[in-house]
mmCIF file with all atom_site columns, C-alpha atoms in Angstrom:
data_model
loop_
_atom_site.group_PDB
_atom_site.id
_atom_site.type_symbol
_atom_site.label_atom_id
_atom_site.label_alt_id
_atom_site.label_comp_id
_atom_site.label_asym_id
_atom_site.label_entity_id
_atom_site.label_seq_id
_atom_site.pdbx_PDB_ins_code
_atom_site.Cartn_x
_atom_site.Cartn_y
_atom_site.Cartn_z
_atom_site.occupancy
_atom_site.B_iso_or_equiv
_atom_site.pdbx_formal_charge
_atom_site.auth_seq_id
_atom_site.auth_comp_id
_atom_site.auth_asym_id
_atom_site.auth_atom_id
_atom_site.pdbx_PDB_model_num
ATOM 1   C CA . MET A 1 1   ? -1.254  10.780  -5.413  1.00 0.00 ? 1   MET A CA 1
ATOM 2   C CA . ALA A 1 2   ? -2.591  8.988   -2.598  1.00 0.00 ? 2   ALA A CA 1
ATOM 3   C CA . THR A 1 3   ? -5.912  9.127   -3.668  1.00 0.00 ? 3   THR A CA 1
ATOM 4   C CA . THR A 1 4   ? -5.483  8.398   -7.078  1.00 0.00 ? 4   THR A CA 1
ATOM 5   C CA . LEU A 1 5   ? -3.565  5.124   -5.902  1.00 0.00 ? 5   LEU A CA 1
ATOM 6   C CA . ILE A 1 6   ? -6.328  4.333   -3.783  1.00 0.00 ? 6   ILE A CA 1
ATOM 7   C CA . THR A 1 7   ? -8.895  4.762   -6.688  1.00 0.00 ? 7   THR A CA 1
ATOM 8   C CA . GLU A 1 8   ? -6.500  2.479   -8.736  1.00 0.00 ? 8   GLU A CA 1
ATOM 9   C CA . ILE A 1 9   ? -6.586  -0.238  -6.182  1.00 0.00 ? 9   ILE A CA 1
ATOM 10  C CA . GLN A 1 10  ? -10.126 -0.285  -5.845  1.00 0.00 ? 10  GLN A CA 1
ATOM 11  C CA . GLN A 1 11  ? -10.559 -0.429  -9.760  1.00 0.00 ? 11  GLN A CA 1
ATOM 12  C CA . ALA A 1 12  ? -7.849  -3.482  -9.527  1.00 0.00 ? 12  ALA A CA 1
ATOM 13  C CA . GLN A 1 13  ? -9.863  -5.330  -7.190  1.00 0.00 ? 13  GLN A CA 1
ATOM 14  C CA . ILE A 1 14  ? -13.053 -4.905  -9.273  1.00 0.00 ? 14  ILE A CA 1
ATOM 15  C CA . ARG A 1 15  ? -11.112 -6.331  -12.208 1.00 0.00 ? 15  ARG A CA 1
ATOM 16  C CA . LEU A 1 16  ? -9.070  -8.630  -10.428 1.00 0.00 ? 16  LEU A CA 1
ATOM 17  C CA . PRO A 1 17  ? -9.570  -11.778 -12.649 1.00 0.00 ? 17  PRO A CA 1
ATOM 18  C CA . LEU A 1 18  ? -8.831  -9.799  -15.678 1.00 0.00 ? 18  LEU A CA 1
ATOM 19  C CA . LEU A 1 19  ? -5.509  -8.627  -14.027 1.00 0.00 ? 19  LEU A CA 1
ATOM 20  C CA . SER A 1 20  ? -2.323  -9.940  -15.885 1.00 0.00 ? 20  SER A CA 1
ATOM 21  C CA . ARG A 1 21  ? 1.072   -10.526 -13.903 1.00 0.00 ? 21  ARG A CA 1
ATOM 22  C CA . ALA A 1 22  ? 2.252   -7.470  -15.573 1.00 0.00 ? 22  ALA A CA 1
ATOM 23  C CA . ASP A 1 23  ? -0.377  -5.229  -14.288 1.00 0.00 ? 23  ASP A CA 1
ATOM 24  C CA . ARG A 1 24  ? -0.349  -6.639  -10.763 1.00 0.00 ? 24  ARG A CA 1
ATOM 25  C CA . GLY A 1 25  ? 3.283   -6.314  -10.626 1.00 0.00 ? 25  GLY A CA 1
ATOM 26  C CA . ALA A 1 26  ? 2.921   -2.437  -11.911 1.00 0.00 ? 26  ALA A CA 1
ATOM 27  C CA . LEU A 1 27  ? 0.517   -1.757  -9.205  1.00 0.00 ? 27  LEU A CA 1
ATOM 28  C CA . ILE A 1 28  ? 2.534   -3.225  -6.595  1.00 0.00 ? 28  ILE A CA 1
ATOM 29  C CA . VAL A 1 29  ? 5.367   -0.876  -7.632  1.00 0.00 ? 29  VAL A CA 1
ATOM 30  C CA . ARG A 1 30  ? 3.169   2.076   -7.677  1.00 0.00 ? 30  ARG A CA 1
ATOM 31  C CA . ILE A 1 31  ? 2.095   1.036   -4.188  1.00 0.00 ? 31  ILE A CA 1
ATOM 32  C CA . LEU A 1 32  ? 5.855   0.613   -3.110  1.00 0.00 ? 32  LEU A CA 1
ATOM 33  C CA . ARG A 1 33  ? 6.723   3.855   -4.547  1.00 0.00 ? 33  ARG A CA 1
ATOM 34  C CA . GLU A 1 34  ? 4.020   5.667   -2.625  1.00 0.00 ? 34  GLU A CA 1
ATOM 35  C CA . LEU A 1 35  ? 5.111   3.775   0.835   1.00 0.00 ? 35  LEU A CA 1
ATOM 36  C CA . LYS A 1 36  ? 8.770   5.286   -0.107  1.00 0.00 ? 36  LYS A CA 1
ATOM 37  C CA . THR A 1 37  ? 7.467   8.628   -0.783  1.00 0.00 ? 37  THR A CA 1
ATOM 38  C CA . HIS A 1 38  ? 5.540   8.885   2.594   1.00 0.00 ? 38  HIS A CA 1
ATOM 39  C CA . ARG A 1 39  ? 8.591   7.344   4.250   1.00 0.00 ? 39  ARG A CA 1
ATOM 40  C CA . ARG A 1 40  ? 10.647  10.006  2.847   1.00 0.00 ? 40  ARG A CA 1
ATOM 41  C CA . GLU A 1 41  ? 8.414   12.873  3.218   1.00 0.00 ? 41  GLU A CA 1
ATOM 42  C CA . VAL A 1 42  ? 5.638   12.402  5.943   1.00 0.00 ? 42  VAL A CA 1
ATOM 43  C CA . LEU A 1 43  ? 7.852   10.539  8.241   1.00 0.00 ? 43  LEU A CA 1
ATOM 44  C CA . ALA A 1 44  ? 11.153  12.466  7.382   1.00 0.00 ? 44  ALA A CA 1
ATOM 45  C CA . ASN A 1 45  ? 11.310  14.316  10.763  1.00 0.00 ? 45  ASN A CA 1
ATOM 46  C CA . VAL A 1 46  ? 10.348  10.927  12.758  1.00 0.00 ? 46  VAL A CA 1
ATOM 47  C CA . PRO A 1 47  ? 13.491  9.155   14.584  1.00 0.00 ? 47  PRO A CA 1
ATOM 48  C CA . ALA A 1 48  ? 14.677  6.196   12.449  1.00 0.00 ? 48  ALA A CA 1
ATOM 49  C CA . GLU A 1 49  ? 13.793  3.897   15.425  1.00 0.00 ? 49  GLU A CA 1
ATOM 50  C CA . ARG A 1 50  ? 10.167  4.621   14.939  1.00 0.00 ? 50  ARG A CA 1
ATOM 51  C CA . CYS A 1 51  ? 10.023  4.188   11.642  1.00 0.00 ? 51  CYS A CA 1
ATOM 52  C CA . VAL A 1 52  ? 11.397  0.459   11.446  1.00 0.00 ? 52  VAL A CA 1
ATOM 53  C CA . TRP A 1 53  ? 7.876   -0.819  10.719  1.00 0.00 ? 53  TRP A CA 1
ATOM 54  C CA . ILE A 1 54  ? 7.706   1.006   7.380   1.00 0.00 ? 54  ILE A CA 1
ATOM 55  C CA . ASP A 1 55  ? 11.551  0.584   6.456   1.00 0.00 ? 55  ASP A CA 1
ATOM 56  C CA . ARG A 1 56  ? 10.848  -3.448  6.922   1.00 0.00 ? 56  ARG A CA 1
ATOM 57  C CA . LEU A 1 57  ? 7.655   -3.194  4.904   1.00 0.00 ? 57  LEU A CA 1
ATOM 58  C CA . ILE A 1 58  ? 9.370   -1.855  1.952   1.00 0.00 ? 58  ILE A CA 1
ATOM 59  C CA . ALA A 1 59  ? 12.154  -3.984  2.118   1.00 0.00 ? 59  ALA A CA 1
ATOM 60  C CA . SER A 1 60  ? 9.836   -7.254  2.422   1.00 0.00 ? 60  SER A CA 1
ATOM 61  C CA . VAL A 1 61  ? 7.407   -5.842  -0.264  1.00 0.00 ? 61  VAL A CA 1
ATOM 62  C CA . SER A 1 62  ? 10.752  -4.859  -2.626  1.00 0.00 ? 62  SER A CA 1
ATOM 63  C CA . SER A 1 63  ? 12.099  -8.444  -2.179  1.00 0.00 ? 63  SER A CA 1
ATOM 64  C CA . THR A 1 64  ? 8.791   -10.201 -2.891  1.00 0.00 ? 64  THR A CA 1
ATOM 65  C CA . ILE A 1 65  ? 6.834   -8.391  -5.602  1.00 0.00 ? 65  ILE A CA 1
ATOM 66  C CA . SER A 1 66  ? 7.107   -11.808 -7.815  1.00 0.00 ? 66  SER A CA 1
ATOM 67  C CA . GLU A 1 67  ? 5.130   -13.807 -4.978  1.00 0.00 ? 67  GLU A CA 1
ATOM 68  C CA . ILE A 1 68  ? 2.630   -10.984 -4.270  1.00 0.00 ? 68  ILE A CA 1
ATOM 69  C CA . THR A 1 69  ? 1.850   -11.017 -8.167  1.00 0.00 ? 69  THR A CA 1
ATOM 70  C CA . ASN A 1 70  ? 1.546   -14.768 -8.559  1.00 0.00 ? 70  ASN A CA 1
ATOM 71  C CA . MET A 1 71  ? -0.696  -14.932 -5.303  1.00 0.00 ? 71  MET A CA 1
ATOM 72  C CA . PRO A 1 72  ? -4.280  -16.627 -6.097  1.00 0.00 ? 72  PRO A CA 1
ATOM 73  C CA . ASP A 1 73  ? -6.900  -13.747 -6.614  1.00 0.00 ? 73  ASP A CA 1
ATOM 74  C CA . THR A 1 74  ? -8.297  -13.880 -2.904  1.00 0.00 ? 74  THR A CA 1
ATOM 75  C CA . GLU A 1 75  ? -4.867  -13.447 -1.184  1.00 0.00 ? 75  GLU A CA 1
ATOM 76  C CA . PHE A 1 76  ? -3.911  -10.947 -3.863  1.00 0.00 ? 76  PHE A CA 1
ATOM 77  C CA . ASN A 1 77  ? -7.209  -8.972  -2.951  1.00 0.00 ? 77  ASN A CA 1
ATOM 78  C CA . ARG A 1 78  ? -6.546  -9.296  0.743   1.00 0.00 ? 78  ARG A CA 1
ATOM 79  C CA . VAL A 1 79  ? -3.026  -7.687  0.040   1.00 0.00 ? 79  VAL A CA 1
ATOM 80  C CA . LEU A 1 80  ? -4.458  -4.731  -1.857  1.00 0.00 ? 80  LEU A CA 1
ATOM 81  C CA . THR A 1 81  ? -7.180  -3.982  0.741   1.00 0.00 ? 81  THR A CA 1
ATOM 82  C CA . GLU A 1 82  ? -4.482  -3.905  3.682   1.00 0.00 ? 82  GLU A CA 1
ATOM 83  C CA . PHE A 1 83  ? -2.450  -1.448  1.580   1.00 0.00 ? 83  PHE A CA 1
ATOM 84  C CA . GLU A 1 84  ? -5.404  0.845   0.565   1.00 0.00 ? 84  GLU A CA 1
ATOM 85  C CA . LYS A 1 85  ? -6.108  0.933   4.279   1.00 0.00 ? 85  LYS A CA 1
ATOM 86  C CA . LEU A 1 86  ? -2.459  1.923   5.017   1.00 0.00 ? 86  LEU A CA 1
ATOM 87  C CA . ILE A 1 87  ? -2.137  4.355   2.158   1.00 0.00 ? 87  ILE A CA 1
ATOM 88  C CA . ALA A 1 88  ? -5.439  6.156   3.433   1.00 0.00 ? 88  ALA A CA 1
ATOM 89  C CA . THR A 1 89  ? -4.012  5.960   7.070   1.00 0.00 ? 89  THR A CA 1
ATOM 90  C CA . LEU A 1 90  ? -0.802  7.597   5.797   1.00 0.00 ? 90  LEU A CA 1
ATOM 91  C CA . ASP A 1 91  ? -2.325  10.277  3.526   1.00 0.00 ? 91  ASP A CA 1
ATOM 92  C CA . GLY A 1 92  ? -4.574  10.959  6.619   1.00 0.00 ? 92  GLY A CA 1
ATOM 93  C CA . ILE A 1 93  ? -1.481  11.524  8.834   1.00 0.00 ? 93  ILE A CA 1
ATOM 94  C CA . LEU A 1 94  ? -0.061  13.572  6.118   1.00 0.00 ? 94  LEU A CA 1
ATOM 95  C CA . HIS A 1 95  ? -3.149  15.878  6.106   1.00 0.00 ? 95  HIS A CA 1
ATOM 96  C CA . GLY A 1 96  ? -3.370  16.195  9.721   1.00 0.00 ? 96  GLY A CA 1
ATOM 97  C CA . GLU A 1 97  ? -6.605  14.013  9.870   1.00 0.00 ? 97  GLU A CA 1
ATOM 98  C CA . LYS A 1 98  ? -7.685  12.237  12.892  1.00 0.00 ? 98  LYS A CA 1
ATOM 99  C CA . PRO A 1 99  ? -7.529  8.361   12.379  1.00 0.00 ? 99  PRO A CA 1
ATOM 100 C CA . SER A 1 100 ? -11.189 6.886   12.382  1.00 0.00 ? 100 SER A CA 1
ATOM 101 C CA . LYS A 1 101 ? -12.158 4.370   15.133  1.00 0.00 ? 101 LYS A CA 1
ATOM 102 C CA . THR A 1 102 ? -12.422 0.907   13.827  1.00 0.00 ? 102 THR A CA 1
ATOM 103 C CA . ILE A 1 103 ? -15.120 -1.261  15.040  1.00 0.00 ? 103 ILE A CA 1
ATOM 104 C CA . HIS A 1 104 ? -14.373 -5.036  15.198  1.00 0.00 ? 104 HIS A CA 1
#
């Protein structure tokens, strides 16, 4: 499912100027559902104190969906890029892949 969502994010980035607020909102809700699924399934056996970061992210996104969907295209695109990276990383953890090295 993460691969499908990553593809949807990439397609949304290409069509960004054409996305309605409803389309943006629906995509953010799908991302939020994926984060909740990873929290529940992938991180289920991880002590709660080590999952504060994802719990806070889920709470923050949940409470600011309308603000996120109303961002200018460039900012919304940046948010989508970061979610894409996060979901790919979480999916890699799920499948036991080693994280790739990031070159800055």
